[in-house]
């Protein structure tokens, strides 16, 4: 049992576990940060943006501008940029569309901030785990090679088991980071699609209104 605990706290293996611990803490911290950021920026909340669009399309341009300026959400800021362009140059829809596109690029860059850290964890965590396993296996077989008498199978199996736990830990961190990254990316992609729809609706109107009336 004492040999097993010595293997368990091998310095190099312990460094790998510490690195995986830091990485898992980083993944959790980034995810919580993104949740709070998405909530603050109103990601996925389209009701107010739809209301602002309806106000704008009904001819209440000033009211729509005030509503968009009062909100701090991603969609509201983009709509405010589009409205500003339309009012500044009424006959140049391309100008308003460009203002909206530039604002959208800036907002989407903010939403994507720090997600790269999660992507790094997805790729790096399994490699760290594998490194820990290789280090542990080298150490276990080094002890076996230096043993003159018959090696204790239980001690050898314990050392190998300890080494393999680093791979398991690395895969666990990578899987969690992968699913969290995919979920965040999906929300950003939905927001990107919604931005395109709202910019088009603000400039050209809602294309489905006539279809609904005919139906």
CSV table of C-alpha atoms in Angstrom, one decimal:
chain,number,residue,atom,x,y,z
A,1,UNK,CA,0.0,0.0,0.0
A,2,UNK,CA,2.9,2.3,0.8
A,3,UNK,CA,4.4,1.6,-2.7
A,4,UNK,CA,1.0,2.5,-4.3
A,5,UNK,CA,0.9,5.8,-2.5
A,6,UNK,CA,4.5,6.6,-3.5
A,7,UNK,CA,3.5,6.1,-7.1
A,8,UNK,CA,0.4,8.1,-6.6
A,9,UNK,CA,2.4,11.1,-5.5
A,10,UNK,CA,5.2,10.8,-8.0
A,11,UNK,CA,6.4,14.4,-8.6
A,12,UNK,CA,6.0,14.4,-12.4
A,13,UNK,CA,2.6,12.7,-12.2
A,14,UNK,CA,1.6,15.2,-9.5
A,15,UNK,CA,2.6,18.1,-11.8
A,16,UNK,CA,0.4,16.7,-14.6
A,17,UNK,CA,-2.6,16.4,-12.1
A,18,UNK,CA,-2.0,19.9,-11.0
A,19,UNK,CA,-2.0,21.2,-14.6
A,20,UNK,CA,-5.2,19.3,-15.3
A,21,UNK,CA,-6.7,20.8,-12.1
A,22,UNK,CA,-5.7,24.3,-13.2
A,23,UNK,CA,-7.2,23.6,-16.7
A,24,UNK,CA,-10.5,22.3,-15.3
A,25,UNK,CA,-10.7,25.4,-13.0
A,26,UNK,CA,-10.1,27.6,-16.1
A,27,UNK,CA,-12.8,25.8,-18.1
A,28,UNK,CA,-15.3,26.3,-15.3
A,29,UNK,CA,-14.4,29.9,-14.7
A,30,UNK,CA,-14.6,30.8,-18.4
A,31,UNK,CA,-18.0,29.1,-18.7
A,32,UNK,CA,-19.4,30.9,-15.7
A,33,UNK,CA,-18.0,34.2,-17.1
A,34,UNK,CA,-19.6,33.5,-20.5
A,35,UNK,CA,-23.0,32.7,-18.9
A,36,UNK,CA,-22.9,36.0,-17.0
A,37,UNK,CA,-21.8,37.9,-20.1
A,38,UNK,CA,-24.5,36.4,-22.3
A,39,UNK,CA,-27.1,37.2,-19.7
A,40,UNK,CA,-25.8,40.8,-19.4
A,41,UNK,CA,-25.8,41.3,-23.2
A,42,UNK,CA,-29.2,39.7,-23.7
A,43,UNK,CA,-28.0,36.8,-25.9
A,44,UNK,CA,-31.0,34.8,-27.0
A,45,UNK,CA,-33.5,37.3,-25.9
A,46,UNK,CA,-35.1,38.6,-29.1
A,47,UNK,CA,-38.5,39.8,-27.7
A,48,UNK,CA,-37.3,43.4,-27.1
A,49,UNK,CA,-35.5,43.5,-30.4
A,50,UNK,CA,-38.6,42.3,-32.2
A,51,UNK,CA,-40.6,45.0,-30.4
A,52,UNK,CA,-38.1,47.7,-31.5
A,53,UNK,CA,-38.3,46.5,-35.1
A,54,UNK,CA,-42.1,46.6,-35.0
A,55,UNK,CA,-42.0,50.1,-33.7
A,56,UNK,CA,-39.6,51.2,-36.4
A,57,UNK,CA,-41.6,49.5,-39.2
A,58,UNK,CA,-44.8,51.1,-37.9
A,59,UNK,CA,-43.3,54.5,-38.7
A,60,UNK,CA,-42.3,55.5,-35.1
A,61,UNK,CA,-38.7,56.1,-35.9
A,62,UNK,CA,-37.9,58.3,-33.0
A,63,UNK,CA,-39.5,56.0,-30.5
A,64,UNK,CA,-37.6,53.0,-32.0
A,65,UNK,CA,-34.3,54.9,-31.8
A,66,UNK,CA,-34.9,55.7,-28.1
A,67,UNK,CA,-35.8,52.1,-27.3
A,68,UNK,CA,-32.7,50.8,-29.0
A,69,UNK,CA,-30.5,53.4,-27.3
A,70,UNK,CA,-31.9,52.6,-23.9
A,71,UNK,CA,-31.1,48.9,-24.1
A,72,UNK,CA,-27.6,47.5,-23.6
A,73,UNK,CA,-28.1,44.2,-25.4
A,74,UNK,CA,-26.2,43.1,-28.5
A,75,UNK,CA,-29.3,43.3,-30.8
A,76,UNK,CA,-30.4,46.7,-29.6
A,77,UNK,CA,-26.9,48.2,-30.2
A,78,UNK,CA,-26.9,46.8,-33.7
A,79,UNK,CA,-30.4,48.0,-34.5
A,80,UNK,CA,-29.4,51.5,-33.2
A,81,UNK,CA,-26.5,51.5,-35.6
A,82,UNK,CA,-28.8,50.5,-38.5
A,83,UNK,CA,-31.4,53.1,-37.6
A,84,UNK,CA,-28.7,55.8,-37.3
A,85,UNK,CA,-27.5,54.9,-40.8
A,86,UNK,CA,-31.0,55.0,-42.3
A,87,UNK,CA,-31.8,58.3,-40.7
A,88,UNK,CA,-28.4,59.8,-41.7
A,89,UNK,CA,-28.6,58.7,-45.3
A,90,UNK,CA,-32.2,57.8,-46.1
A,91,UNK,CA,-31.5,56.8,-49.7
A,92,UNK,CA,-28.5,54.7,-49.1
A,93,UNK,CA,-29.5,51.4,-47.5
A,94,UNK,CA,-26.0,50.0,-48.1
A,95,UNK,CA,-24.6,52.6,-45.6
A,96,UNK,CA,-27.0,51.5,-42.9
A,97,UNK,CA,-26.3,47.9,-43.6
A,98,UNK,CA,-22.5,48.5,-43.4
A,99,UNK,CA,-22.9,50.2,-40.0
A,100,UNK,CA,-24.9,47.3,-38.8
A,101,UNK,CA,-22.4,44.8,-40.1
A,102,UNK,CA,-19.5,46.6,-38.5
A,103,UNK,CA,-21.3,46.8,-35.1
A,104,UNK,CA,-22.3,43.1,-35.4
A,105,UNK,CA,-18.6,42.1,-36.0
A,106,UNK,CA,-17.6,44.0,-32.9
A,107,UNK,CA,-20.4,42.5,-30.8
A,108,UNK,CA,-19.8,38.9,-32.0
A,109,UNK,CA,-16.1,39.3,-31.3
A,110,UNK,CA,-17.0,40.2,-27.7
A,111,UNK,CA,-19.2,37.1,-27.5
A,112,UNK,CA,-16.4,34.9,-28.8
A,113,UNK,CA,-13.9,36.3,-26.3
A,114,UNK,CA,-12.2,33.7,-24.1
A,115,UNK,CA,-13.8,30.7,-25.9
A,116,UNK,CA,-10.4,30.0,-27.3
A,117,UNK,CA,-9.4,29.0,-23.8
A,118,UNK,CA,-12.0,26.3,-23.9
A,119,UNK,CA,-10.8,25.1,-27.3
A,120,UNK,CA,-7.3,24.9,-26.0
A,121,UNK,CA,-8.5,22.8,-23.1
A,122,UNK,CA,-10.3,20.4,-25.5
A,123,UNK,CA,-7.0,19.7,-27.3
A,124,UNK,CA,-4.5,20.1,-24.5
A,125,UNK,CA,-6.2,18.1,-21.7
A,126,UNK,CA,-5.9,14.7,-23.4
A,127,UNK,CA,-2.3,15.4,-24.3
A,128,UNK,CA,-1.5,16.2,-20.7
A,129,UNK,CA,-3.3,13.1,-19.5
A,130,UNK,CA,-1.4,11.0,-22.0
A,131,UNK,CA,1.9,12.6,-20.9
A,132,UNK,CA,1.1,11.7,-17.3
A,133,UNK,CA,0.4,8.1,-18.3
A,134,UNK,CA,3.6,7.8,-20.3
A,135,UNK,CA,5.6,9.2,-17.4
A,136,UNK,CA,3.9,6.8,-15.0
A,137,UNK,CA,4.5,3.8,-17.2
A,138,UNK,CA,8.1,4.7,-17.7
A,139,UNK,CA,8.5,5.0,-13.9
A,140,UNK,CA,6.7,1.7,-13.3
A,141,UNK,CA,8.7,-0.3,-15.8
A,142,UNK,CA,11.9,1.4,-14.7
A,143,UNK,CA,11.3,0.0,-11.2
A,144,UNK,CA,10.5,-3.4,-12.7
A,145,UNK,CA,13.7,-3.4,-14.7
A,146,UNK,CA,15.8,-2.6,-11.6
A,147,UNK,CA,14.3,-5.3,-9.5
A,148,UNK,CA,16.5,-8.3,-9.1
A,149,UNK,CA,13.9,-10.6,-7.6
A,150,UNK,CA,10.4,-11.2,-9.0
A,151,UNK,CA,8.4,-8.0,-9.1
A,152,UNK,CA,5.2,-7.7,-7.0
A,153,UNK,CA,2.3,-7.9,-9.5
A,154,UNK,CA,0.1,-5.9,-7.2
A,155,UNK,CA,2.6,-3.1,-6.9
A,156,UNK,CA,3.2,-3.0,-10.6
A,157,UNK,CA,-0.6,-3.0,-11.3
A,158,UNK,CA,-1.1,-0.2,-8.8
A,159,UNK,CA,1.6,1.9,-10.5
A,160,UNK,CA,0.0,1.3,-14.0
A,161,UNK,CA,-3.5,2.1,-12.6
A,162,UNK,CA,-2.2,5.3,-11.1
A,163,UNK,CA,-0.5,6.3,-14.5
A,164,UNK,CA,-3.7,5.6,-16.4
A,165,UNK,CA,-5.8,7.9,-14.2
A,166,UNK,CA,-4.1,10.9,-15.7
A,167,UNK,CA,-5.4,9.9,-19.1
A,168,UNK,CA,-8.9,9.4,-17.7
A,169,UNK,CA,-8.7,12.8,-16.0
A,170,UNK,CA,-7.5,14.5,-19.2
A,171,UNK,CA,-10.3,13.0,-21.2
A,172,UNK,CA,-12.9,14.0,-18.7
A,173,UNK,CA,-11.7,17.6,-18.8
A,174,UNK,CA,-11.6,17.6,-22.6
A,175,UNK,CA,-15.1,16.2,-22.9
A,176,UNK,CA,-16.6,18.7,-20.5
A,177,UNK,CA,-14.7,21.5,-22.3
A,178,UNK,CA,-15.9,20.2,-25.7
A,179,UNK,CA,-19.6,20.1,-24.7
A,180,UNK,CA,-19.4,23.6,-23.1
A,181,UNK,CA,-17.7,25.0,-26.1
A,182,UNK,CA,-20.2,23.5,-28.5
A,183,UNK,CA,-23.1,24.9,-26.5
A,184,UNK,CA,-21.6,28.4,-26.4
A,185,UNK,CA,-20.8,28.3,-30.1
A,186,UNK,CA,-24.3,27.2,-30.8
A,187,UNK,CA,-25.7,30.2,-28.9
A,188,UNK,CA,-23.4,32.6,-30.7
A,189,UNK,CA,-24.3,31.1,-34.1
A,190,UNK,CA,-28.0,31.6,-33.3
A,191,UNK,CA,-27.3,35.2,-32.3
A,192,UNK,CA,-25.4,35.7,-35.6
A,193,UNK,CA,-28.4,34.4,-37.6
A,194,UNK,CA,-30.8,36.5,-35.6
A,195,UNK,CA,-28.6,39.6,-36.2
A,196,UNK,CA,-28.7,39.0,-40.0
A,197,UNK,CA,-32.5,38.7,-39.9
A,198,UNK,CA,-33.0,41.8,-37.9
A,199,UNK,CA,-30.7,43.9,-40.0
A,200,UNK,CA,-32.5,42.8,-43.1
A,201,UNK,CA,-35.9,43.5,-41.5
A,202,UNK,CA,-34.9,47.0,-40.3
A,203,UNK,CA,-33.7,48.0,-43.8
A,204,UNK,CA,-36.1,46.1,-46.1
A,205,UNK,CA,-39.0,45.2,-43.9
A,206,UNK,CA,-40.4,41.8,-43.0
A,207,UNK,CA,-40.6,39.6,-46.0
A,208,UNK,CA,-43.2,37.3,-44.5
A,209,UNK,CA,-45.9,39.9,-43.9
A,210,UNK,CA,-47.4,39.7,-47.3
A,211,UNK,CA,-47.3,35.9,-47.2
A,212,UNK,CA,-49.2,35.9,-43.9
A,213,UNK,CA,-51.8,38.3,-45.3
A,214,UNK,CA,-52.3,36.1,-48.4
A,215,UNK,CA,-52.6,33.0,-46.3
